Amino acid sequence: MSVKKVAILGSTGSIGVNTLDVIRAHPDRFQVVALTAAKQIERLAEQCIEFNPAIAVVADADGAAQLSRLLQEKKISTQVLYGPGALVSAVTESGCDTVMAAIVGAAGLVPALAAAQAGKRVLLANKEALVMSGDLFMQAMKAGGGELLPIDSEHNAIFQCLPDRFTKNPLDHLGVEELWLTASGGPFRDMPITDLANITPEQACAHPNWVMGRKISVDSATMMNKGLEVIEAFWLFGLPLNQIKVLIHPQSVVHSMVRYRDGSVLAQMGQPDMRTPIAYGLAWPERIDAGVAPLNLTQLAGLSFSEPNLAQFPCLSLAFAAAKTGGTAPAILNAANEIAVAAFLDEGLPYLKIAEVVERTLNAVPSVSAGSLETILSADTKARQIASDFIRDIR
Ligand code: NAD
Ligand code: MG
């Protein structure tokens, strides 16, 4: 068995830490060769001291100086780099064969694309990258010749429920009729939207089943997360949008399903613990211990499923609309959402204004064909400006 060399983009985040947890249990299988973080320098230093990667990347020169100091004290020889370009170096110059793309948001797009182009095994958690540039990203994966393994639990579940040969065949040739993405509905599933005006970041981040980063936790509360995931599924699996459905499933035990023409529905189940899809992606096609407790079905009170109420989750409707429009609309949706969620988390933007900012931005920035990275990044920049202007007006 050859040892896989792994670069983790976003190693200090929720997915990054869970990835290191799985790797820690399998030193015979995996070697960490690059770690990256934006600002959590001390946490990154601890990770470098434990895993001794060839390269570590932080956001800026100050952070790099601090990290270098902490590593020198412990005589760790990791090369410390900084800035967006260095994230690409972590992929292309660390000697990795596997890249965990776990930076949150648009900041993860360029290094994820670099991993695709370089023919790496790409473990894709950073759904925003695919939402922004699905067509380009899938083309880059094809040209690079690497393996794309979805880490988002729903897409990982669907991947597990499809036959191996799906990458070479359109799903309808394999008898697939529909993909069913499950959604917990988040912390406000049963609350009327009129009761959500004064929701605080702490309430929005208190997800009932999953422990995640703050941005995706807010996205789960608004269900923008599920909207982004529909777009993600569209690019990953190549099925028309009207064959991708969302089901509310509050228990988060069935992680998603595939409905076949012959009446079969295949589901993947498990604990709501991201180490399962992470271990699956790392070791595929083998299965390794993920450190996850076994699922005990007899202890569950029941499993329930229902259709989402779009009036209660305007962000989900906006994502469906942007998906339908296509072109740069999903990138515009994503950028406006990132700005609005950050303003909600850090600047007191009212919770219900998140959807309003996204809607106004989508109306203000025209969608064009998403044929090049430049076009996508310019739509992203424009949408961020417009969304920030709206937020300033609101206050
Ligand atoms: P997080 O906020 O916990 O971690 C984000 C990581 O990205 C950190 O290491 C941070 O340092 C880094 N980062 C943030 N901004 C950066 C920037 N501008 N430049 C470089 N690095 C930057 O987020 P998370 O919950 O781990 O989510 C990561 C990605 O995985 C997201 O795209 C999310 O949608 C996806 N995802 C997460 C979960 C989950 O359970 N947490 C599940 C499914 C998908
Ligand atoms: Mg998910």
CSV table of C-alpha atoms and ligand atoms in Angstrom, one decimal:
chain,number,residue,atom,x,y,z
A,1,MET,CA,0.0,0.0,0.0
A,2,SER,CA,1.5,3.3,-1.0
A,3,VAL,CA,1.2,6.2,1.4
A,4,LYS,CA,-1.1,9.0,0.2
A,5,LYS,CA,0.4,12.5,0.4
A,6,VAL,CA,-2.3,14.9,1.5
A,7,ALA,CA,-2.6,18.7,1.3
A,8,ILE,CA,-5.3,20.2,3.4
A,9,LEU,CA,-6.6,23.6,2.3
A,10,GLY,CA,-8.4,25.1,5.3
A,11,SER,CA,-6.8,22.8,7.9
A,12,THR,CA,-7.9,24.8,10.9
A,13,GLY,CA,-11.6,24.7,10.0
A,14,SER,CA,-14.2,22.2,11.0
A,15,ILE,CA,-13.6,20.0,7.9
A,16,GLY,CA,-9.8,20.5,8.2
A,17,VAL,CA,-9.7,19.4,11.8
A,18,ASN,CA,-11.9,16.4,11.1
A,19,THR,CA,-9.7,15.4,8.2
A,20,LEU,CA,-6.6,15.5,10.5
A,21,ASP,CA,-8.5,13.4,13.0
A,22,VAL,CA,-9.0,10.6,10.4
A,23,ILE,CA,-5.4,10.9,9.2
A,24,ARG,CA,-4.1,10.8,12.7
A,25,ALA,CA,-5.6,7.3,13.1
A,26,HIS,CA,-3.9,6.0,9.9
A,27,PRO,CA,-0.2,7.0,9.9
A,28,ASP,CA,0.5,4.0,7.7
A,29,ARG,CA,-1.8,5.3,4.9
A,30,PHE,CA,-1.6,9.1,4.9
A,31,GLN,CA,1.2,11.7,5.2
A,32,VAL,CA,0.3,15.4,5.5
A,33,VAL,CA,2.4,17.4,3.1
A,34,ALA,CA,0.7,20.8,3.2
A,35,LEU,CA,-1.6,22.7,5.6
A,36,THR,CA,-3.2,26.1,5.2
A,37,ALA,CA,-5.2,28.5,7.3
A,38,ALA,CA,-6.2,32.2,7.1
A,39,LYS,CA,-5.8,33.5,10.6
A,40,GLN,CA,-5.7,30.8,13.3
A,41,ILE,CA,-1.9,30.8,13.5
A,42,GLU,CA,-1.5,29.0,16.8
A,43,ARG,CA,-3.8,26.2,15.8
A,44,LEU,CA,-1.9,25.9,12.5
A,45,ALA,CA,1.4,25.8,14.4
A,46,GLU,CA,0.1,23.0,16.6
A,47,GLN,CA,-0.9,21.1,13.5
A,48,CYS,CA,2.5,21.6,11.9
A,49,ILE,CA,4.3,20.5,15.0
A,50,GLU,CA,2.2,17.3,15.0
A,51,PHE,CA,2.2,16.5,11.3
A,52,ASN,CA,5.4,18.2,10.0
A,53,PRO,CA,4.2,19.1,6.5
A,54,ALA,CA,6.6,20.4,3.8
A,55,ILE,CA,4.5,23.6,3.3
A,56,ALA,CA,2.3,25.7,5.5
A,57,VAL,CA,0.4,28.7,4.2
A,58,VAL,CA,-1.3,31.6,6.0
A,59,ALA,CA,-3.1,34.8,4.8
A,60,ASP,CA,-0.5,37.5,5.3
A,61,ALA,CA,3.1,38.4,6.1
A,62,ASP,CA,2.4,39.0,9.8
A,63,GLY,CA,0.9,35.6,10.2
A,64,ALA,CA,3.8,34.0,8.4
A,65,ALA,CA,6.3,35.7,10.7
A,66,GLN,CA,4.4,34.5,13.8
A,67,LEU,CA,4.1,31.0,12.4
A,68,SER,CA,7.8,30.8,11.5
A,69,ARG,CA,8.7,31.9,15.0
A,70,LEU,CA,6.5,29.3,16.6
A,71,LEU,CA,7.9,26.6,14.4
A,72,GLN,CA,11.5,27.6,14.9
A,73,GLU,CA,11.1,27.3,18.6
A,74,LYS,CA,10.2,23.6,18.1
A,75,LYS,CA,12.8,23.1,15.3
A,76,ILE,CA,10.1,22.3,12.7
A,77,SER,CA,11.4,22.7,9.2
A,78,THR,CA,8.1,23.4,7.4
A,79,GLN,CA,8.4,26.1,4.7
A,80,VAL,CA,6.0,29.0,5.6
A,81,LEU,CA,4.4,30.9,2.8
A,82,TYR,CA,1.6,33.4,2.7
A,83,GLY,CA,-1.1,34.9,0.4
A,84,PRO,CA,-3.5,33.6,-2.2
A,85,GLY,CA,-0.8,32.5,-4.6
A,86,ALA,CA,0.8,30.4,-1.9
A,87,LEU,CA,-2.4,28.4,-1.6
A,88,VAL,CA,-1.8,27.2,-5.2
A,89,SER,CA,1.9,26.4,-4.2
A,90,ALA,CA,0.5,24.2,-1.4
A,91,VAL,CA,-1.2,22.1,-4.1
A,92,THR,CA,1.5,22.2,-6.8
A,93,GLU,CA,4.7,22.2,-4.9
A,94,SER,CA,4.1,20.1,-1.8
A,95,GLY,CA,4.3,16.8,-3.6
A,96,CYS,CA,0.7,15.9,-2.7
A,97,ASP,CA,-1.4,13.5,-4.6
A,98,THR,CA,-4.6,14.2,-2.7
A,99,VAL,CA,-6.1,17.6,-1.9
A,100,MET,CA,-8.8,18.3,0.7
A,101,ALA,CA,-10.4,21.5,-0.5
A,102,ALA,CA,-11.9,22.8,2.7
A,103,ILE,CA,-11.5,26.5,2.5
A,104,VAL,CA,-14.8,28.2,3.1
A,105,GLY,CA,-16.2,30.4,0.3
A,106,ALA,CA,-14.9,31.8,-3.0
A,107,ALA,CA,-11.4,32.1,-1.5
A,108,GLY,CA,-11.1,28.4,-2.1
A,109,LEU,CA,-11.9,28.5,-5.8
A,110,VAL,CA,-8.4,29.1,-7.3
A,111,PRO,CA,-6.5,26.5,-5.3
A,112,ALA,CA,-9.3,23.9,-5.9
A,113,LEU,CA,-9.1,24.6,-9.6
A,114,ALA,CA,-5.3,24.2,-9.5
A,115,ALA,CA,-5.8,20.8,-7.8
A,116,ALA,CA,-8.2,19.8,-10.5
A,117,GLN,CA,-5.9,20.9,-13.3
A,118,ALA,CA,-2.9,19.1,-11.7
A,119,GLY,CA,-4.7,15.8,-11.8
A,120,LYS,CA,-4.9,15.3,-8.0
A,121,ARG,CA,-7.5,13.3,-6.1
A,122,VAL,CA,-9.7,16.2,-5.1
A,123,LEU,CA,-11.8,15.8,-2.0
A,124,LEU,CA,-14.2,18.6,-2.5
A,125,ALA,CA,-15.8,20.2,0.6
A,126,ASN,CA,-15.7,23.7,-0.7
A,127,LYS,CA,-19.0,23.7,-2.4
A,128,GLU,CA,-18.8,27.4,-3.2
A,129,ALA,CA,-16.1,26.6,-5.7
A,130,LEU,CA,-18.3,24.3,-7.7
A,131,VAL,CA,-21.3,26.7,-7.4
A,132,MET,CA,-19.2,29.5,-8.9
A,133,SER,CA,-17.5,27.6,-11.6
A,134,GLY,CA,-19.1,24.2,-12.1
A,135,ASP,CA,-18.5,24.0,-15.8
A,136,LEU,CA,-14.9,25.1,-15.7
A,137,PHE,CA,-14.1,23.0,-12.6
A,138,MET,CA,-15.5,19.8,-14.1
A,139,GLN,CA,-13.6,20.5,-17.4
A,140,ALA,CA,-10.4,21.0,-15.4
A,141,MET,CA,-11.0,17.7,-13.5
A,142,LYS,CA,-11.4,16.0,-16.9
A,143,ALA,CA,-8.4,17.6,-18.4
A,144,GLY,CA,-6.2,16.9,-15.3
A,145,GLY,CA,-7.3,13.3,-15.2
A,146,GLY,CA,-7.6,13.1,-11.4
A,147,GLU,CA,-10.4,11.8,-9.2
A,148,LEU,CA,-13.2,14.0,-7.8
A,149,LEU,CA,-14.7,12.7,-4.5
A,150,PRO,CA,-17.5,14.8,-3.0
A,151,ILE,CA,-17.1,15.4,0.7
A,152,ASP,CA,-20.4,17.3,1.3
A,153,SER,CA,-22.3,14.6,3.1
A,154,GLU,CA,-25.3,14.6,0.7
A,155,HIS,CA,-23.1,14.4,-2.4
A,156,ASN,CA,-20.9,11.8,-0.8
A,157,ALA,CA,-24.1,9.8,0.0
A,158,ILE,CA,-25.2,10.0,-3.6
A,159,PHE,CA,-21.8,9.1,-4.9
A,160,GLN,CA,-22.0,6.0,-2.7
A,161,CYS,CA,-25.5,5.1,-4.1
A,162,LEU,CA,-24.4,5.3,-7.7
A,163,PRO,CA,-22.7,2.5,-9.6
A,164,ASP,CA,-18.9,3.0,-10.1
A,165,ARG,CA,-19.2,3.5,-13.8
A,166,PHE,CA,-21.3,6.7,-13.3
A,167,THR,CA,-18.4,9.0,-14.1
A,168,LYS,CA,-18.3,7.7,-17.7
A,169,ASN,CA,-22.0,7.4,-18.3
A,170,PRO,CA,-24.9,9.9,-18.2
A,171,LEU,CA,-27.0,9.1,-15.2
A,172,ASP,CA,-30.2,8.5,-17.2
A,173,HIS,CA,-28.4,5.7,-19.1
A,174,LEU,CA,-27.8,4.1,-15.7
A,175,GLY,CA,-31.5,4.2,-14.9
A,176,VAL,CA,-31.3,7.1,-12.4
A,177,GLU,CA,-34.6,9.1,-12.3
A,178,GLU,CA,-34.0,11.5,-9.4
A,179,LEU,CA,-31.5,12.5,-6.8
A,180,TRP,CA,-33.0,13.3,-3.4
A,181,LEU,CA,-30.9,15.7,-1.3
A,182,THR,CA,-31.9,15.5,2.4
A,183,ALA,CA,-31.9,18.7,4.6
A,184,SER,CA,-32.3,18.9,8.3
A,185,GLY,CA,-34.1,22.2,7.9
A,186,GLY,CA,-31.7,23.8,10.4
A,187,PRO,CA,-32.5,25.3,13.8
A,188,PHE,CA,-35.6,27.3,12.5
A,189,ARG,CA,-37.3,24.5,10.6
A,190,ASP,CA,-40.6,24.8,12.5
A,191,MET,CA,-40.6,28.5,13.2
A,192,PRO,CA,-42.7,30.8,11.0
A,193,ILE,CA,-40.5,33.3,9.2
A,194,THR,CA,-42.2,36.2,11.0
A,195,ASP,CA,-40.6,35.0,14.2
A,196,LEU,CA,-37.1,35.2,12.9
A,197,ALA,CA,-36.6,39.0,12.8
A,198,ASN,CA,-34.4,39.1,15.9
A,199,ILE,CA,-32.4,35.9,15.5
A,200,THR,CA,-28.8,36.3,16.7
A,201,PRO,CA,-25.7,34.7,15.2
A,202,GLU,CA,-25.5,32.3,18.2
A,203,GLN,CA,-29.0,31.1,17.6
A,204,ALA,CA,-28.4,30.7,13.8
A,205,CYS,CA,-25.2,28.8,14.4
A,206,ALA,CA,-26.7,26.3,16.9
A,207,HIS,CA,-27.4,23.6,14.4
A,208,PRO,CA,-29.5,20.7,15.8
A,209,ASN,CA,-27.4,17.9,14.3
A,210,TRP,CA,-24.1,19.0,12.8
A,211,VAL,CA,-21.2,21.0,14.3
A,212,MET,CA,-19.8,23.1,11.4
A,213,GLY,CA,-18.1,26.4,10.6
A,214,ARG,CA,-20.1,29.6,11.2
A,215,LYS,CA,-20.8,30.5,7.5
A,216,ILE,CA,-22.2,27.1,6.6
A,217,SER,CA,-24.2,27.0,9.9
A,218,VAL,CA,-26.0,30.2,8.9
A,219,ASP,CA,-26.4,28.8,5.4
A,220,SER,CA,-28.1,25.8,6.9
A,221,ALA,CA,-30.4,28.0,8.9
A,222,THR,CA,-31.5,30.0,5.8
A,223,MET,CA,-31.4,26.8,3.7
A,224,MET,CA,-29.1,28.6,1.3
A,225,ASN,CA,-26.8,25.7,2.0
A,226,LYS,CA,-29.3,23.3,0.4
A,227,GLY,CA,-29.7,25.6,-2.6
A,228,LEU,CA,-25.9,25.7,-3.1
A,229,GLU,CA,-26.0,21.9,-2.8
A,230,VAL,CA,-28.6,21.5,-5.5
A,231,ILE,CA,-26.2,23.5,-7.8
A,232,GLU,CA,-23.3,21.4,-6.6
A,233,ALA,CA,-25.2,18.2,-7.4
A,234,PHE,CA,-26.1,19.5,-10.8
A,235,TRP,CA,-22.4,19.8,-11.7
A,236,LEU,CA,-21.1,16.7,-10.0
A,237,PHE,CA,-23.7,14.3,-11.3
A,238,GLY,CA,-24.9,16.0,-14.5
A,239,LEU,CA,-28.6,15.4,-14.0
A,240,PRO,CA,-31.1,18.1,-15.1
A,241,LEU,CA,-32.2,20.4,-12.3
A,242,ASN,CA,-35.8,19.2,-12.3
A,243,GLN,CA,-34.5,15.7,-11.4
A,244,ILE,CA,-32.8,17.0,-8.3
A,245,LYS,CA,-35.1,17.2,-5.3
A,246,VAL,CA,-34.8,18.5,-1.7
A,247,LEU,CA,-36.5,16.6,1.2
A,248,ILE,CA,-36.6,17.8,4.8
A,249,HIS,CA,-35.4,15.1,7.0
A,250,PRO,CA,-34.9,16.4,10.5
A,251,GLN,CA,-33.0,13.4,12.0
A,252,SER,CA,-30.0,13.8,9.5
A,253,VAL,CA,-29.5,10.0,9.4
A,254,VAL,CA,-30.3,9.4,5.7
A,255,HIS,CA,-27.7,11.6,4.1
A,256,SER,CA,-29.3,11.5,0.6
A,257,MET,CA,-30.9,9.1,-1.9
A,258,VAL,CA,-31.0,8.0,-5.5
A,259,ARG,CA,-34.2,6.9,-7.1
A,260,TYR,CA,-33.9,4.5,-10.0
A,261,ARG,CA,-36.2,3.7,-12.9
A,262,ASP,CA,-37.0,0.2,-11.6
A,263,GLY,CA,-38.6,1.5,-8.4
A,264,SER,CA,-35.4,1.1,-6.2
A,265,VAL,CA,-34.4,3.9,-4.0
A,266,LEU,CA,-30.9,3.6,-2.6
A,267,ALA,CA,-30.0,5.6,0.5
A,268,GLN,CA,-26.8,6.1,2.5
A,269,MET,CA,-27.2,6.3,6.2
A,270,GLY,CA,-24.9,7.1,9.1
A,271,GLN,CA,-24.3,9.3,12.1
A,272,PRO,CA,-24.2,13.0,11.3
A,273,ASP,CA,-20.4,13.1,11.5
A,274,MET,CA,-18.3,14.4,8.7
A,275,ARG,CA,-15.5,12.0,9.4
A,276,THR,CA,-17.5,9.3,7.5
A,277,PRO,CA,-17.5,11.1,4.1
A,278,ILE,CA,-13.9,12.4,4.8
A,279,ALA,CA,-12.6,8.8,5.4
A,280,TYR,CA,-14.5,7.6,2.4
A,281,GLY,CA,-12.9,10.2,0.2
A,282,LEU,CA,-9.4,9.7,1.6
A,283,ALA,CA,-9.4,5.9,1.3
A,284,TRP,CA,-11.7,5.3,-1.7
A,285,PRO,CA,-12.3,2.7,-3.0
A,286,GLU,CA,-11.3,1.1,0.3
A,287,ARG,CA,-13.2,1.7,3.6
A,288,ILE,CA,-11.3,2.6,6.7
A,289,ASP,CA,-12.1,3.3,10.4
A,290,ALA,CA,-13.3,6.9,10.6
A,291,GLY,CA,-13.6,7.0,14.4
A,292,VAL,CA,-17.4,7.3,14.1
A,293,ALA,CA,-19.8,5.6,16.5
A,294,PRO,CA,-21.9,2.8,14.8
A,295,LEU,CA,-25.4,3.8,13.9
A,296,ASN,CA,-28.0,2.1,16.0
A,297,LEU,CA,-31.3,2.2,14.2
A,298,THR,CA,-33.3,0.7,17.1
A,299,GLN,CA,-32.4,3.8,19.2
A,300,LEU,CA,-34.0,6.2,16.7
A,301,ALA,CA,-37.5,7.4,17.4
A,302,GLY,CA,-38.2,7.4,13.7
A,303,LEU,CA,-37.2,8.9,10.3
A,304,SER,CA,-39.5,11.5,8.7
A,305,PHE,CA,-39.4,13.3,5.3
A,306,SER,CA,-41.4,16.2,4.0
A,307,GLU,CA,-41.2,18.9,1.3
A,308,PRO,CA,-39.5,22.2,2.1
A,309,ASN,CA,-41.8,25.2,2.4
A,310,LEU,CA,-40.3,27.7,0.0
A,311,ALA,CA,-42.1,30.7,1.6
A,312,GLN,CA,-40.3,30.0,4.8
A,313,PHE,CA,-36.9,29.7,3.2
A,314,PRO,CA,-36.6,32.5,0.6
A,315,CYS,CA,-32.8,31.7,0.1
A,316,LEU,CA,-33.7,28.3,-1.2
A,317,SER,CA,-36.0,29.8,-3.8
A,318,LEU,CA,-33.3,32.3,-4.8
A,319,ALA,CA,-30.8,29.5,-5.3
A,320,PHE,CA,-33.2,27.5,-7.4
A,321,ALA,CA,-33.8,30.6,-9.5
A,322,ALA,CA,-30.1,31.3,-9.9
A,323,ALA,CA,-29.5,27.7,-10.8
A,324,LYS,CA,-32.2,27.9,-13.5
A,325,THR,CA,-30.7,31.2,-14.9
A,326,GLY,CA,-27.2,29.6,-15.0
A,327,GLY,CA,-24.2,31.5,-16.3
A,328,THR,CA,-22.7,33.7,-13.6
A,329,ALA,CA,-26.0,33.8,-11.6
A,330,PRO,CA,-24.9,31.1,-9.1
A,331,ALA,CA,-21.6,33.0,-8.6
A,332,ILE,CA,-23.5,36.2,-8.0
A,333,LEU,CA,-25.8,34.4,-5.6
A,334,ASN,CA,-22.9,33.0,-3.8
A,335,ALA,CA,-21.0,36.2,-3.5
A,336,ALA,CA,-24.0,38.2,-2.3
A,337,ASN,CA,-24.7,35.5,0.3
A,338,GLU,CA,-21.1,35.4,1.6
A,339,ILE,CA,-21.2,39.2,2.1
A,340,ALA,CA,-24.7,39.1,3.7
A,341,VAL,CA,-23.8,36.2,6.0
A,342,ALA,CA,-20.6,37.9,7.1
A,343,ALA,CA,-22.5,41.1,7.8
A,344,PHE,CA,-25.1,39.2,9.8
A,345,LEU,CA,-22.4,37.4,11.8
A,346,ASP,CA,-20.1,40.4,12.4
A,347,GLU,CA,-22.0,43.6,11.8
A,348,GLY,CA,-25.5,43.2,13.0
A,349,LEU,CA,-27.3,42.9,9.7
A,350,PRO,CA,-30.8,41.5,10.6
A,351,TYR,CA,-31.2,37.8,9.8
A,352,LEU,CA,-34.1,38.3,7.4
A,353,LYS,CA,-32.1,40.8,5.4
A,354,ILE,CA,-29.8,38.1,4.2
A,355,ALA,CA,-32.3,36.9,1.6
A,356,GLU,CA,-33.1,40.5,0.7
A,357,VAL,CA,-29.5,41.4,0.0
A,358,VAL,CA,-29.1,38.3,-2.1
A,359,GLU,CA,-32.3,39.0,-4.1
A,360,ARG,CA,-31.4,42.6,-4.7
A,361,THR,CA,-27.9,41.7,-5.8
A,362,LEU,CA,-29.2,39.0,-8.2
A,363,ASN,CA,-31.6,41.6,-9.7
A,364,ALA,CA,-28.9,44.2,-10.0
A,365,VAL,CA,-26.0,42.2,-11.6
A,366,PRO,CA,-26.8,40.7,-15.0
A,367,SER,CA,-25.8,37.0,-15.5
A,368,VAL,CA,-23.5,36.4,-18.4
A,369,SER,CA,-21.9,33.2,-19.7
A,370,ALA,CA,-19.5,31.7,-17.1
A,371,GLY,CA,-16.9,30.7,-19.8
A,372,SER,CA,-13.7,31.8,-18.1
A,373,LEU,CA,-12.3,32.3,-14.6
A,374,GLU,CA,-11.9,36.0,-15.3
A,375,THR,CA,-15.6,36.4,-16.0
A,376,ILE,CA,-16.6,34.4,-12.9
A,377,LEU,CA,-14.2,36.4,-10.7
A,378,SER,CA,-15.4,39.7,-12.1
A,379,ALA,CA,-19.1,38.7,-11.5
A,380,ASP,CA,-18.0,37.8,-7.9
A,381,THR,CA,-16.3,41.1,-7.3
A,382,LYS,CA,-19.2,43.1,-8.8
A,383,ALA,CA,-21.8,41.2,-6.7
A,384,ARG,CA,-19.7,41.8,-3.5
A,385,GLN,CA,-19.6,45.5,-4.2
A,386,ILE,CA,-23.4,45.8,-4.9
A,387,ALA,CA,-24.3,43.6,-1.9
A,388,SER,CA,-22.1,45.7,0.4
A,389,ASP,CA,-23.7,48.9,-1.0
A,390,PHE,CA,-27.2,47.5,-0.2
A,391,ILE,CA,-26.1,46.6,3.3
A,392,ARG,CA,-24.8,50.1,3.8
A,393,ASP,CA,-28.3,51.4,2.6
A,394,ILE,CA,-30.1,49.1,5.0
A,395,ARG,CA,-28.3,50.5,8.0
B,1,NAD,P1,-14.6,26.8,8.7
B,1,NAD,O1,-15.0,28.2,8.8
B,1,NAD,O2,-14.7,26.0,10.0
B,1,NAD,O3,-13.1,26.7,8.2
B,1,NAD,C1,-12.7,27.4,7.0
B,1,NAD,C2,-11.2,27.2,6.7
B,1,NAD,O4,-10.9,28.0,5.6
B,1,NAD,C3,-10.3,27.6,7.9
B,1,NAD,O5,-9.2,26.8,7.9
B,1,NAD,C4,-9.9,29.0,7.5
B,1,NAD,O6,-8.6,29.4,8.0
B,1,NAD,C5,-9.8,28.9,6.0
B,1,NAD,N1,-10.1,30.2,5.3
B,1,NAD,C6,-11.2,31.0,5.5
B,1,NAD,N2,-11.1,32.1,4.7
B,1,NAD,C7,-9.9,31.9,4.0
B,1,NAD,C8,-9.3,32.8,3.0
B,1,NAD,N3,-9.8,33.9,2.6
B,1,NAD,N4,-8.1,32.3,2.5
B,1,NAD,C9,-7.6,31.2,2.9
B,1,NAD,N5,-8.1,30.3,3.8
B,1,NAD,C10,-9.3,30.7,4.4
B,1,NAD,O7,-15.5,26.1,7.6
B,1,NAD,P2,-15.9,24.6,7.4
B,1,NAD,O8,-17.2,24.4,8.2
B,1,NAD,O9,-14.8,23.7,7.7
B,1,NAD,O10,-16.3,24.5,5.9
B,1,NAD,C11,-15.3,24.5,4.9
B,1,NAD,C12,-16.0,24.2,3.6
B,1,NAD,O11,-16.6,22.9,3.6
B,1,NAD,C13,-17.1,25.1,3.2
B,1,NAD,O12,-17.1,25.3,1.9
B,1,NAD,C14,-18.4,24.4,3.7
B,1,NAD,O13,-19.5,24.7,2.9
B,1,NAD,C15,-17.9,22.9,3.3
B,1,NAD,N6,-18.6,21.9,4.2
B,1,NAD,C16,-18.5,21.9,5.5
B,1,NAD,C17,-19.2,21.0,6.3
B,1,NAD,C18,-19.0,20.9,7.8
B,1,NAD,O14,-19.5,20.0,8.4
B,1,NAD,N7,-18.3,21.8,8.4
B,1,NAD,C19,-20.0,20.1,5.6
B,1,NAD,C20,-20.1,20.1,4.3
B,1,NAD,C21,-19.4,21.0,3.5
B,2,MG,MG,-24.1,19.2,3.1
